[in-house]
């Protein structure tokens, strides 16, 4: 068992808290504050118990290879946009410093009192962050007594702020622990990893097979059924000899899809009908289609028969893991499949239902179902890797055992 914040006395301690403030921004405005809200229980727990807290997170991507892009990426992914939102949600002042380390950070930290919170600049402003650079890890660890990891969305990364800093502090004899969000994520996703309750059904969809090869392979070992929708379905259907028209197919994944279907021994369930259109953006014709899609048309959602087939397959499930929408749900013309499956999952009272995937989580919100799921993960990639690696993620492993 990993140490959690409940195992530590925080009175008078200086804590570095790694959170996941990698929130969607548009023109400097936080578009979805869910990840900030999810970090609040840990932040409040620490300050109520007499700690002073330095928060750090990455935000978006910074391209250091393209010298023209670097400053633009930095301007776009500036943590200063997150600070006011955090201050509003936390209900107390947040001392924001626009550098990751250096004299301003050190001065603010030295003056910070018990119960106060500071936030530093996007850790990815430092090139070495994603390479687990030791200099950055040491700077982050400087004058800290405890490292708390609560960034589930980054727990699959061995970066300076998720991994290296914990190693530095442990070597100095300092404490490390998981926060409440990490605990909740690990506990919920463990049910999908351990697969001790059956029927266990996975619902997979979204854009690409290639993104999800590893999770499909891992899930085949664990689940009773995999229901496939989204663009991913067309690669599988084509591998089965079905006519898919202009649907999005990954030709280089056809062999994988074939072997997968053979290995699956009937566990993989594919669409039997579709909603198709003659053009993605400006279609003249949108129509229902049976399993074989006409030349010149592309599948953009699962059809009505498939919806019924999938509901039936889910009806007695005890555990459901959902990753990837059933169609192009962002467009109301192709949302029905995702909406129907989402609403059905939300109505399954006796099943443990987990969403792992950014777009699937957004769909559950769009269809007002989010609250009815047992768990909606804050980390898409991290939740997939957790299943792929049988529960092992570097950001968890690096934390000391109790
Ligand atoms: P998640 O974030 O939940 O893991 P993905 O990122 O894999 O999901 O996929 C989400 C995207 O897949 C959505 O933007 C959706 O529009 C797209 N998508 C779903 N079905 C299709 C389809 N039939 N054709 C093209 N794109 C699709
Ligand atoms: Mg996505």
Short mmCIF file of C-alpha atoms and ligand atoms in Angstrom, two decimals:
data_model
loop_
_atom_site.label_atom_id
_atom_site.label_comp_id
_atom_site.label_asym_id
_atom_site.label_seq_id
_atom_site.Cartn_x
_atom_site.Cartn_y
_atom_site.Cartn_z
CA UNK A 1 0.00 0.00 0.00
CA UNK A 2 1.20 3.47 -0.90
CA UNK A 3 1.37 6.19 1.71
CA UNK A 4 -1.46 8.70 1.43
CA UNK A 5 -1.87 12.17 2.89
CA UNK A 6 -3.86 10.67 5.76
CA UNK A 7 -0.64 9.00 6.95
CA UNK A 8 1.28 12.28 7.36
CA UNK A 9 1.29 15.03 9.99
CA UNK A 10 1.35 18.28 8.00
CA UNK A 11 1.65 20.74 10.88
CA UNK A 12 4.28 23.31 9.89
CA UNK A 13 5.34 21.37 6.80
CA UNK A 14 6.21 22.83 3.39
CA UNK A 15 4.51 20.71 0.74
CA UNK A 16 5.09 20.47 -3.00
CA UNK A 17 1.76 19.31 -4.42
CA UNK A 18 1.75 18.05 -8.03
CA UNK A 19 -1.74 18.61 -9.38
CA UNK A 20 -3.25 18.19 -12.83
CA UNK A 21 -4.16 21.69 -13.95
CA UNK A 22 -3.79 20.69 -17.61
CA UNK A 23 -7.17 22.26 -18.36
CA UNK A 24 -8.59 23.24 -21.76
CA UNK A 25 -8.03 26.96 -22.46
CA UNK A 26 -9.49 29.21 -25.10
CA UNK A 27 -8.00 32.67 -25.48
CA UNK A 28 -6.75 32.56 -21.92
CA UNK A 29 -10.04 31.42 -20.39
CA UNK A 30 -10.43 28.07 -18.62
CA UNK A 31 -13.09 26.18 -20.61
CA UNK A 32 -13.58 23.30 -18.19
CA UNK A 33 -12.54 23.66 -14.55
CA UNK A 34 -13.22 20.03 -13.58
CA UNK A 35 -9.56 19.17 -13.00
CA UNK A 36 -9.14 22.20 -10.72
CA UNK A 37 -12.26 21.24 -8.73
CA UNK A 38 -11.00 17.66 -8.42
CA UNK A 39 -7.77 18.94 -6.85
CA UNK A 40 -9.54 20.99 -4.15
CA UNK A 41 -10.11 18.27 -1.50
CA UNK A 42 -6.37 17.60 -1.23
CA UNK A 43 -5.41 21.28 -1.25
CA UNK A 44 -7.96 22.05 1.48
CA UNK A 45 -6.93 19.06 3.58
CA UNK A 46 -3.29 20.18 3.53
CA UNK A 47 -3.91 23.83 4.41
CA UNK A 48 -6.46 22.98 7.10
CA UNK A 49 -3.80 20.82 8.74
CA UNK A 50 -1.21 23.57 8.92
CA UNK A 51 0.84 22.99 5.79
CA UNK A 52 1.98 25.68 3.38
CA UNK A 53 1.56 24.50 -0.15
CA UNK A 54 3.39 25.06 -3.43
CA UNK A 55 1.28 23.81 -6.34
CA UNK A 56 2.77 22.76 -9.64
CA UNK A 57 1.41 21.31 -12.88
CA UNK A 58 2.10 21.15 -16.56
CA UNK A 59 -0.28 22.86 -18.98
CA UNK A 60 -0.51 21.87 -22.63
CA UNK A 61 2.49 21.15 -24.81
CA UNK A 62 5.51 23.34 -25.51
CA UNK A 63 7.36 22.57 -28.74
CA UNK A 64 11.07 23.19 -28.11
CA UNK A 65 12.13 21.75 -31.48
CA UNK A 66 10.47 24.50 -33.50
CA UNK A 67 12.01 27.80 -32.36
CA UNK A 68 9.15 29.81 -33.85
CA UNK A 69 6.51 27.76 -32.08
CA UNK A 70 8.15 27.75 -28.62
CA UNK A 71 7.19 31.31 -27.57
CA UNK A 72 3.69 30.91 -29.06
CA UNK A 73 3.13 27.68 -27.14
CA UNK A 74 4.38 29.36 -23.99
CA UNK A 75 2.06 32.34 -24.44
CA UNK A 76 -0.88 29.99 -24.99
CA UNK A 77 -0.11 27.67 -22.07
CA UNK A 78 0.72 30.23 -19.40
CA UNK A 79 -0.29 29.08 -15.90
CA UNK A 80 -1.33 32.68 -15.11
CA UNK A 81 -4.66 31.85 -16.80
CA UNK A 82 -5.32 29.12 -14.24
CA UNK A 83 -4.43 31.12 -11.11
CA UNK A 84 -7.61 33.30 -10.94
CA UNK A 85 -9.85 30.26 -11.48
CA UNK A 86 -8.08 28.40 -8.68
CA UNK A 87 -8.37 31.41 -6.41
CA UNK A 88 -12.11 31.64 -7.15
CA UNK A 89 -12.76 27.93 -6.53
CA UNK A 90 -10.54 27.68 -3.47
CA UNK A 91 -11.97 30.87 -1.96
CA UNK A 92 -8.62 32.24 -0.82
CA UNK A 93 -5.68 34.15 -2.23
CA UNK A 94 -3.25 32.22 -4.43
CA UNK A 95 0.28 33.62 -4.67
CA UNK A 96 1.09 33.14 -8.33
CA UNK A 97 4.71 33.28 -9.53
CA UNK A 98 5.45 33.34 -13.25
CA UNK A 99 8.56 31.17 -13.07
CA UNK A 100 9.06 27.46 -12.37
CA UNK A 101 12.08 28.09 -10.15
CA UNK A 102 14.41 30.93 -9.29
CA UNK A 103 14.62 33.87 -6.93
CA UNK A 104 10.94 34.93 -7.17
CA UNK A 105 9.75 31.41 -6.36
CA UNK A 106 12.20 31.12 -3.47
CA UNK A 107 11.22 34.47 -2.00
CA UNK A 108 7.47 33.74 -2.19
CA UNK A 109 8.02 30.30 -0.70
CA UNK A 110 10.10 31.70 2.16
CA UNK A 111 7.38 34.19 3.03
CA UNK A 112 4.44 31.79 2.65
CA UNK A 113 2.67 31.07 5.94
CA UNK A 114 0.91 27.92 7.16
CA UNK A 115 -2.46 27.64 5.42
CA UNK A 116 -1.34 29.66 2.40
CA UNK A 117 -1.01 28.50 -1.19
CA UNK A 118 1.28 29.44 -4.05
CA UNK A 119 1.23 28.33 -7.68
CA UNK A 120 4.23 28.28 -10.00
CA UNK A 121 4.49 28.55 -13.78
CA UNK A 122 3.78 25.62 -16.14
CA UNK A 123 6.49 23.02 -15.45
CA UNK A 124 6.82 22.39 -19.19
CA UNK A 125 8.29 25.86 -19.62
CA UNK A 126 11.47 24.02 -18.64
CA UNK A 127 12.71 21.85 -21.47
CA UNK A 128 14.01 19.12 -19.15
CA UNK A 129 10.63 18.46 -17.49
CA UNK A 130 9.51 15.78 -19.94
CA UNK A 131 12.98 14.17 -19.84
CA UNK A 132 12.92 13.82 -16.07
CA UNK A 133 15.82 16.29 -15.85
CA UNK A 134 17.47 16.14 -12.43
CA UNK A 135 18.23 19.87 -12.21
CA UNK A 136 14.53 20.68 -12.42
CA UNK A 137 13.65 17.89 -9.97
CA UNK A 138 16.14 19.33 -7.46
CA UNK A 139 14.82 22.86 -7.92
CA UNK A 140 11.25 21.69 -7.34
CA UNK A 141 12.34 19.76 -4.22
CA UNK A 142 14.25 22.73 -2.78
CA UNK A 143 13.14 23.63 0.77
CA UNK A 144 10.17 21.22 0.64
CA UNK A 145 9.40 18.74 3.41
CA UNK A 146 6.83 16.57 1.65
CA UNK A 147 5.89 15.70 -1.95
CA UNK A 148 2.25 14.92 -2.62
CA UNK A 149 1.24 13.42 -5.97
CA UNK A 150 -2.35 14.16 -6.97
CA UNK A 151 -2.04 14.52 -10.75
CA UNK A 152 -3.64 11.33 -11.98
CA UNK A 153 -3.75 12.64 -15.57
CA UNK A 154 0.10 12.74 -15.50
CA UNK A 155 0.77 9.64 -13.41
CA UNK A 156 1.76 7.66 -16.51
CA UNK A 157 4.65 10.06 -17.14
CA UNK A 158 8.12 9.80 -15.56
CA UNK A 159 8.79 13.53 -15.65
CA UNK A 160 10.71 15.79 -13.25
CA UNK A 161 7.53 17.01 -11.55
CA UNK A 162 5.80 13.60 -11.36
CA UNK A 163 8.73 11.29 -10.71
CA UNK A 164 12.18 12.90 -10.38
CA UNK A 165 11.19 15.26 -7.59
CA UNK A 166 9.88 12.36 -5.48
CA UNK A 167 13.18 10.52 -5.94
CA UNK A 168 15.14 13.59 -4.84
CA UNK A 169 13.04 14.07 -1.70
CA UNK A 170 13.07 10.38 -0.79
CA UNK A 171 16.89 10.41 -1.06
CA UNK A 172 16.88 13.28 1.45
CA UNK A 173 14.74 11.24 3.85
CA UNK A 174 11.61 13.31 3.18
CA UNK A 175 8.08 11.95 2.94
CA UNK A 176 6.04 11.29 -0.22
CA UNK A 177 2.33 10.47 -0.47
CA UNK A 178 -0.67 10.19 -2.77
CA UNK A 179 -3.48 12.77 -2.59
CA UNK A 180 -7.22 12.09 -2.43
CA UNK A 181 -7.81 12.29 -6.19
CA UNK A 182 -5.07 9.74 -6.88
CA UNK A 183 -6.54 7.47 -4.24
CA UNK A 184 -10.02 7.71 -5.76
CA UNK A 185 -8.79 7.13 -9.32
CA UNK A 186 -6.64 4.15 -8.32
CA UNK A 187 -9.42 2.58 -6.29
CA UNK A 188 -12.01 2.91 -9.09
CA UNK A 189 -9.76 1.92 -11.97
CA UNK A 190 -8.48 -1.05 -9.99
CA UNK A 191 -11.87 -2.66 -10.53
CA UNK A 192 -11.26 -2.44 -14.29
CA UNK A 193 -7.70 -3.71 -13.87
CA UNK A 194 -8.37 -6.63 -11.54
CA UNK A 195 -11.52 -7.74 -13.36
CA UNK A 196 -12.77 -9.80 -10.45
CA UNK A 197 -16.46 -9.12 -11.12
CA UNK A 198 -18.29 -10.42 -14.19
CA UNK A 199 -19.84 -9.84 -16.68
CA UNK A 200 -17.23 -7.19 -17.39
CA UNK A 201 -17.91 -5.32 -20.63
CA UNK A 202 -15.66 -2.77 -22.34
CA UNK A 203 -17.14 -0.15 -24.64
CA UNK A 204 -14.49 1.10 -27.05
CA UNK A 205 -14.81 3.75 -29.70
CA UNK A 206 -13.25 7.01 -30.77
CA UNK A 207 -11.01 7.95 -33.58
CA UNK A 208 -8.19 5.46 -33.96
CA UNK A 209 -7.39 1.80 -33.47
CA UNK A 210 -3.67 2.59 -33.38
CA UNK A 211 -4.13 4.73 -30.22
CA UNK A 212 -5.73 1.83 -28.45
CA UNK A 213 -4.01 -1.36 -29.61
CA UNK A 214 -2.42 -2.01 -26.26
CA UNK A 215 -5.60 -1.46 -24.29
CA UNK A 216 -7.59 -3.71 -26.64
CA UNK A 217 -5.04 -6.48 -26.12
CA UNK A 218 -5.07 -6.01 -22.35
CA UNK A 219 -8.88 -5.87 -22.20
CA UNK A 220 -9.25 -9.06 -24.23
CA UNK A 221 -7.57 -10.89 -21.35
CA UNK A 222 -9.93 -9.41 -18.79
CA UNK A 223 -13.38 -8.79 -20.18
CA UNK A 224 -16.30 -10.93 -21.32
CA UNK A 225 -17.21 -8.64 -24.22
CA UNK A 226 -15.83 -5.65 -26.08
CA UNK A 227 -18.38 -3.48 -27.84
CA UNK A 228 -16.81 -1.44 -30.63
CA UNK A 229 -18.08 1.82 -32.10
CA UNK A 230 -16.64 5.06 -33.48
CA UNK A 231 -14.24 5.24 -36.41
CA UNK A 232 -12.37 2.32 -34.88
CA UNK A 233 -15.23 0.00 -35.84
CA UNK A 234 -14.61 0.45 -39.59
CA UNK A 235 -11.08 -0.95 -39.44
CA UNK A 236 -12.46 -4.03 -37.68
CA UNK A 237 -15.40 -4.31 -40.10
CA UNK A 238 -13.14 -4.03 -43.13
CA UNK A 239 -10.91 -6.72 -41.66
CA UNK A 240 -14.05 -8.87 -41.56
CA UNK A 241 -14.70 -8.25 -45.27
CA UNK A 242 -17.52 -5.74 -44.80
CA UNK A 243 -17.88 -2.86 -47.32
CA UNK A 244 -17.07 0.36 -45.44
CA UNK A 245 -17.27 2.94 -48.28
CA UNK A 246 -15.31 6.10 -47.44
CA UNK A 247 -15.32 5.51 -43.69
CA UNK A 248 -12.17 6.25 -41.81
CA UNK A 249 -10.04 3.08 -41.92
CA UNK A 250 -6.46 2.57 -40.78
CA UNK A 251 -5.08 0.29 -43.47
CA UNK A 252 -1.91 -0.36 -41.51
CA UNK A 253 -4.00 -1.74 -38.64
CA UNK A 254 -5.99 -4.26 -40.71
CA UNK A 255 -3.67 -7.14 -39.83
CA UNK A 256 -3.85 -6.29 -36.16
CA UNK A 257 -7.64 -6.09 -36.37
CA UNK A 258 -7.79 -9.51 -38.05
CA UNK A 259 -5.61 -11.23 -35.47
CA UNK A 260 -7.51 -9.50 -32.74
CA UNK A 261 -10.85 -10.76 -34.02
CA UNK A 262 -9.47 -14.31 -34.27
CA UNK A 263 -8.04 -14.20 -30.76
CA UNK A 264 -11.21 -12.64 -29.38
CA UNK A 265 -13.25 -15.72 -30.15
CA UNK A 266 -16.52 -13.84 -30.46
CA UNK A 267 -15.82 -11.46 -27.56
CA UNK A 268 -15.60 -8.45 -29.89
CA UNK A 269 -19.00 -7.18 -30.99
CA UNK A 270 -19.13 -4.94 -34.07
CA UNK A 271 -21.83 -2.62 -35.47
CA UNK A 272 -24.52 -4.19 -37.67
CA UNK A 273 -25.80 -0.87 -39.05
CA UNK A 274 -24.75 2.78 -39.22
CA UNK A 275 -25.60 6.40 -39.83
CA UNK A 276 -23.69 7.44 -42.95
CA UNK A 277 -23.14 10.67 -44.89
CA UNK A 278 -21.64 11.57 -48.26
CA UNK A 279 -19.44 14.26 -46.71
CA UNK A 280 -18.10 14.90 -43.23
CA UNK A 281 -18.71 18.65 -42.91
CA UNK A 282 -21.25 19.55 -45.60
CA UNK A 283 -23.24 16.45 -46.43
CA UNK A 284 -26.03 16.47 -49.02
CA UNK A 285 -27.26 13.10 -47.81
CA UNK A 286 -27.31 11.65 -44.31
CA UNK A 287 -29.02 8.28 -44.09
CA UNK A 288 -29.26 5.03 -42.19
CA UNK A 289 -27.22 2.19 -43.68
CA UNK A 290 -27.18 -1.53 -43.16
CA UNK A 291 -23.90 -3.27 -42.39
CA UNK A 292 -22.36 -2.74 -45.85
CA UNK A 293 -21.84 0.96 -46.57
CA UNK A 294 -22.47 2.32 -50.07
CA UNK A 295 -19.57 3.59 -52.15
CA UNK A 296 -19.08 7.32 -51.52
CA UNK A 297 -20.54 7.25 -48.00
CA UNK A 298 -18.81 7.23 -44.62
CA UNK A 299 -19.99 5.86 -41.29
CA UNK A 300 -20.30 8.57 -38.66
CA UNK A 301 -22.43 6.89 -36.00
CA UNK A 302 -23.74 3.46 -35.05
CA UNK A 303 -27.29 2.68 -36.26
CA UNK A 304 -30.50 1.86 -34.37
CA UNK A 305 -30.13 -1.94 -34.55
CA UNK A 306 -26.60 -1.66 -33.21
CA UNK A 307 -27.78 0.54 -30.35
CA UNK A 308 -30.29 -2.17 -29.34
CA UNK A 309 -27.70 -4.94 -29.78
CA UNK A 310 -25.21 -3.06 -27.58
CA UNK A 311 -27.78 -2.31 -24.87
CA UNK A 312 -28.61 -6.01 -24.76
CA UNK A 313 -24.91 -6.87 -24.44
CA UNK A 314 -24.60 -4.43 -21.54
CA UNK A 315 -27.81 -5.32 -19.73
CA UNK A 316 -26.34 -7.74 -17.17
CA UNK A 317 -22.90 -6.12 -16.85
CA UNK A 318 -21.40 -5.79 -13.38
CA UNK A 319 -18.40 -3.72 -14.49
CA UNK A 320 -18.19 -1.44 -17.54
CA UNK A 321 -15.15 0.42 -18.82
CA UNK A 322 -15.98 2.99 -21.49
CA UNK A 323 -13.38 4.65 -23.67
CA UNK A 324 -14.20 6.45 -26.89
CA UNK A 325 -17.49 7.77 -28.32
CA UNK A 326 -19.66 5.65 -30.65
CA UNK A 327 -19.78 8.34 -33.34
CA UNK A 328 -19.04 11.98 -34.10
CA UNK A 329 -21.06 13.03 -31.05
CA UNK A 330 -19.90 16.66 -31.22
CA UNK A 331 -22.26 17.05 -34.19
CA UNK A 332 -25.94 16.63 -33.26
CA UNK A 333 -26.58 14.76 -36.52
CA UNK A 334 -24.30 11.94 -35.40
CA UNK A 335 -24.79 11.99 -31.65
CA UNK A 336 -27.57 9.43 -31.20
CA UNK A 337 -25.37 6.34 -30.82
CA UNK A 338 -23.12 7.89 -28.19
CA UNK A 339 -26.08 9.51 -26.42
CA UNK A 340 -28.08 6.26 -26.29
CA UNK A 341 -25.20 4.14 -24.99
CA UNK A 342 -24.21 6.86 -22.52
CA UNK A 343 -27.76 7.18 -21.17
CA UNK A 344 -28.10 3.41 -20.97
CA UNK A 345 -24.84 3.05 -19.03
CA UNK A 346 -25.96 5.82 -16.69
CA UNK A 347 -29.18 3.89 -16.00
CA UNK A 348 -27.38 0.65 -15.02
CA UNK A 349 -27.82 0.85 -11.26
CA UNK A 350 -26.17 -2.43 -10.37
CA UNK A 351 -23.07 -2.00 -12.53
CA UNK A 352 -19.81 -0.26 -11.66
CA UNK A 353 -19.42 2.11 -14.61
CA UNK A 354 -16.13 3.84 -15.39
CA UNK A 355 -15.31 6.38 -18.08
CA UNK A 356 -11.64 6.67 -19.06
CA UNK A 357 -11.20 9.05 -21.97
CA UNK A 358 -11.37 12.80 -22.39
CA UNK A 359 -13.90 12.89 -25.21
CA UNK A 360 -16.09 10.21 -23.63
CA UNK A 361 -16.12 12.19 -20.39
CA UNK A 362 -17.08 15.30 -22.38
CA UNK A 363 -19.89 13.30 -24.02
CA UNK A 364 -21.24 12.21 -20.63
CA UNK A 365 -21.33 15.85 -19.62
CA UNK A 366 -22.98 16.94 -22.87
CA UNK A 367 -25.73 14.35 -22.31
CA UNK A 368 -26.17 15.25 -18.61
CA UNK A 369 -25.19 11.76 -17.47
CA UNK A 370 -21.83 12.37 -15.86
CA UNK A 371 -23.05 12.26 -12.25
CA UNK A 372 -24.66 8.88 -12.77
CA UNK A 373 -21.43 7.07 -13.58
CA UNK A 374 -19.58 5.35 -10.74
CA UNK A 375 -16.35 7.03 -11.79
CA UNK A 376 -15.30 9.49 -14.49
CA UNK A 377 -11.53 9.52 -14.67
CA UNK A 378 -9.67 12.84 -14.94
CA UNK A 379 -6.95 11.11 -16.99
CA UNK A 380 -7.66 9.61 -20.42
CA UNK A 381 -4.17 8.40 -21.31
CA UNK A 382 -3.36 7.54 -17.71
CA UNK A 383 -6.47 5.38 -17.27
CA UNK A 384 -5.71 3.46 -20.48
CA UNK A 385 -2.10 2.91 -19.42
CA UNK A 386 -3.24 1.80 -16.00
CA UNK A 387 -5.26 -0.99 -17.61
CA UNK A 388 -2.51 -1.83 -20.10
CA UNK A 389 0.14 -2.07 -17.36
CA UNK A 390 -1.98 -3.96 -14.85
CA UNK A 391 -2.25 -1.08 -12.43
CA UNK A 392 1.37 0.02 -12.54
CA UNK A 393 2.07 3.70 -13.28
CA UNK A 394 5.40 5.46 -12.59
CA UNK A 395 3.75 8.35 -10.73
CA UNK A 396 2.26 5.85 -8.27
CA UNK A 397 5.27 3.52 -8.06
CA UNK A 398 7.61 6.35 -7.05
CA UNK A 399 5.58 7.12 -3.91
CA UNK A 400 6.81 5.35 -0.79
CA UNK A 401 4.96 2.40 0.71
CA UNK A 402 3.31 2.65 4.11
P1 LIG B 1 -11.49 9.54 -25.92
O1 LIG B 1 -10.93 10.93 -25.75
O2 LIG B 1 -12.75 9.34 -25.15
O3 LIG B 1 -10.45 8.49 -25.65
P2 LIG B 1 -10.91 9.53 -28.75
O4 LIG B 1 -10.04 10.73 -28.58
O5 LIG B 1 -10.29 8.25 -29.08
O6 LIG B 1 -11.88 9.36 -27.47
O7 LIG B 1 -11.95 9.81 -29.96
C1 LIG B 1 -12.83 10.88 -29.96
C2 LIG B 1 -13.11 11.37 -31.35
O8 LIG B 1 -13.50 10.32 -32.23
C3 LIG B 1 -14.25 12.37 -31.37
O9 LIG B 1 -13.74 13.63 -31.73
C4 LIG B 1 -15.21 11.82 -32.41
O10 LIG B 1 -15.77 12.81 -33.25
C5 LIG B 1 -14.34 10.88 -33.21
N1 LIG B 1 -15.14 9.86 -33.90
C6 LIG B 1 -16.03 9.02 -33.36
N2 LIG B 1 -16.63 8.27 -34.31
C7 LIG B 1 -16.11 8.66 -35.50
C8 LIG B 1 -16.34 8.26 -36.85
N3 LIG B 1 -17.21 7.30 -37.16
N4 LIG B 1 -15.63 8.89 -37.83
C9 LIG B 1 -14.74 9.85 -37.50
N5 LIG B 1 -14.49 10.26 -36.24
C10 LIG B 1 -15.17 9.68 -35.25
MG1 LIG B 2 -9.65 12.13 -27.04
#
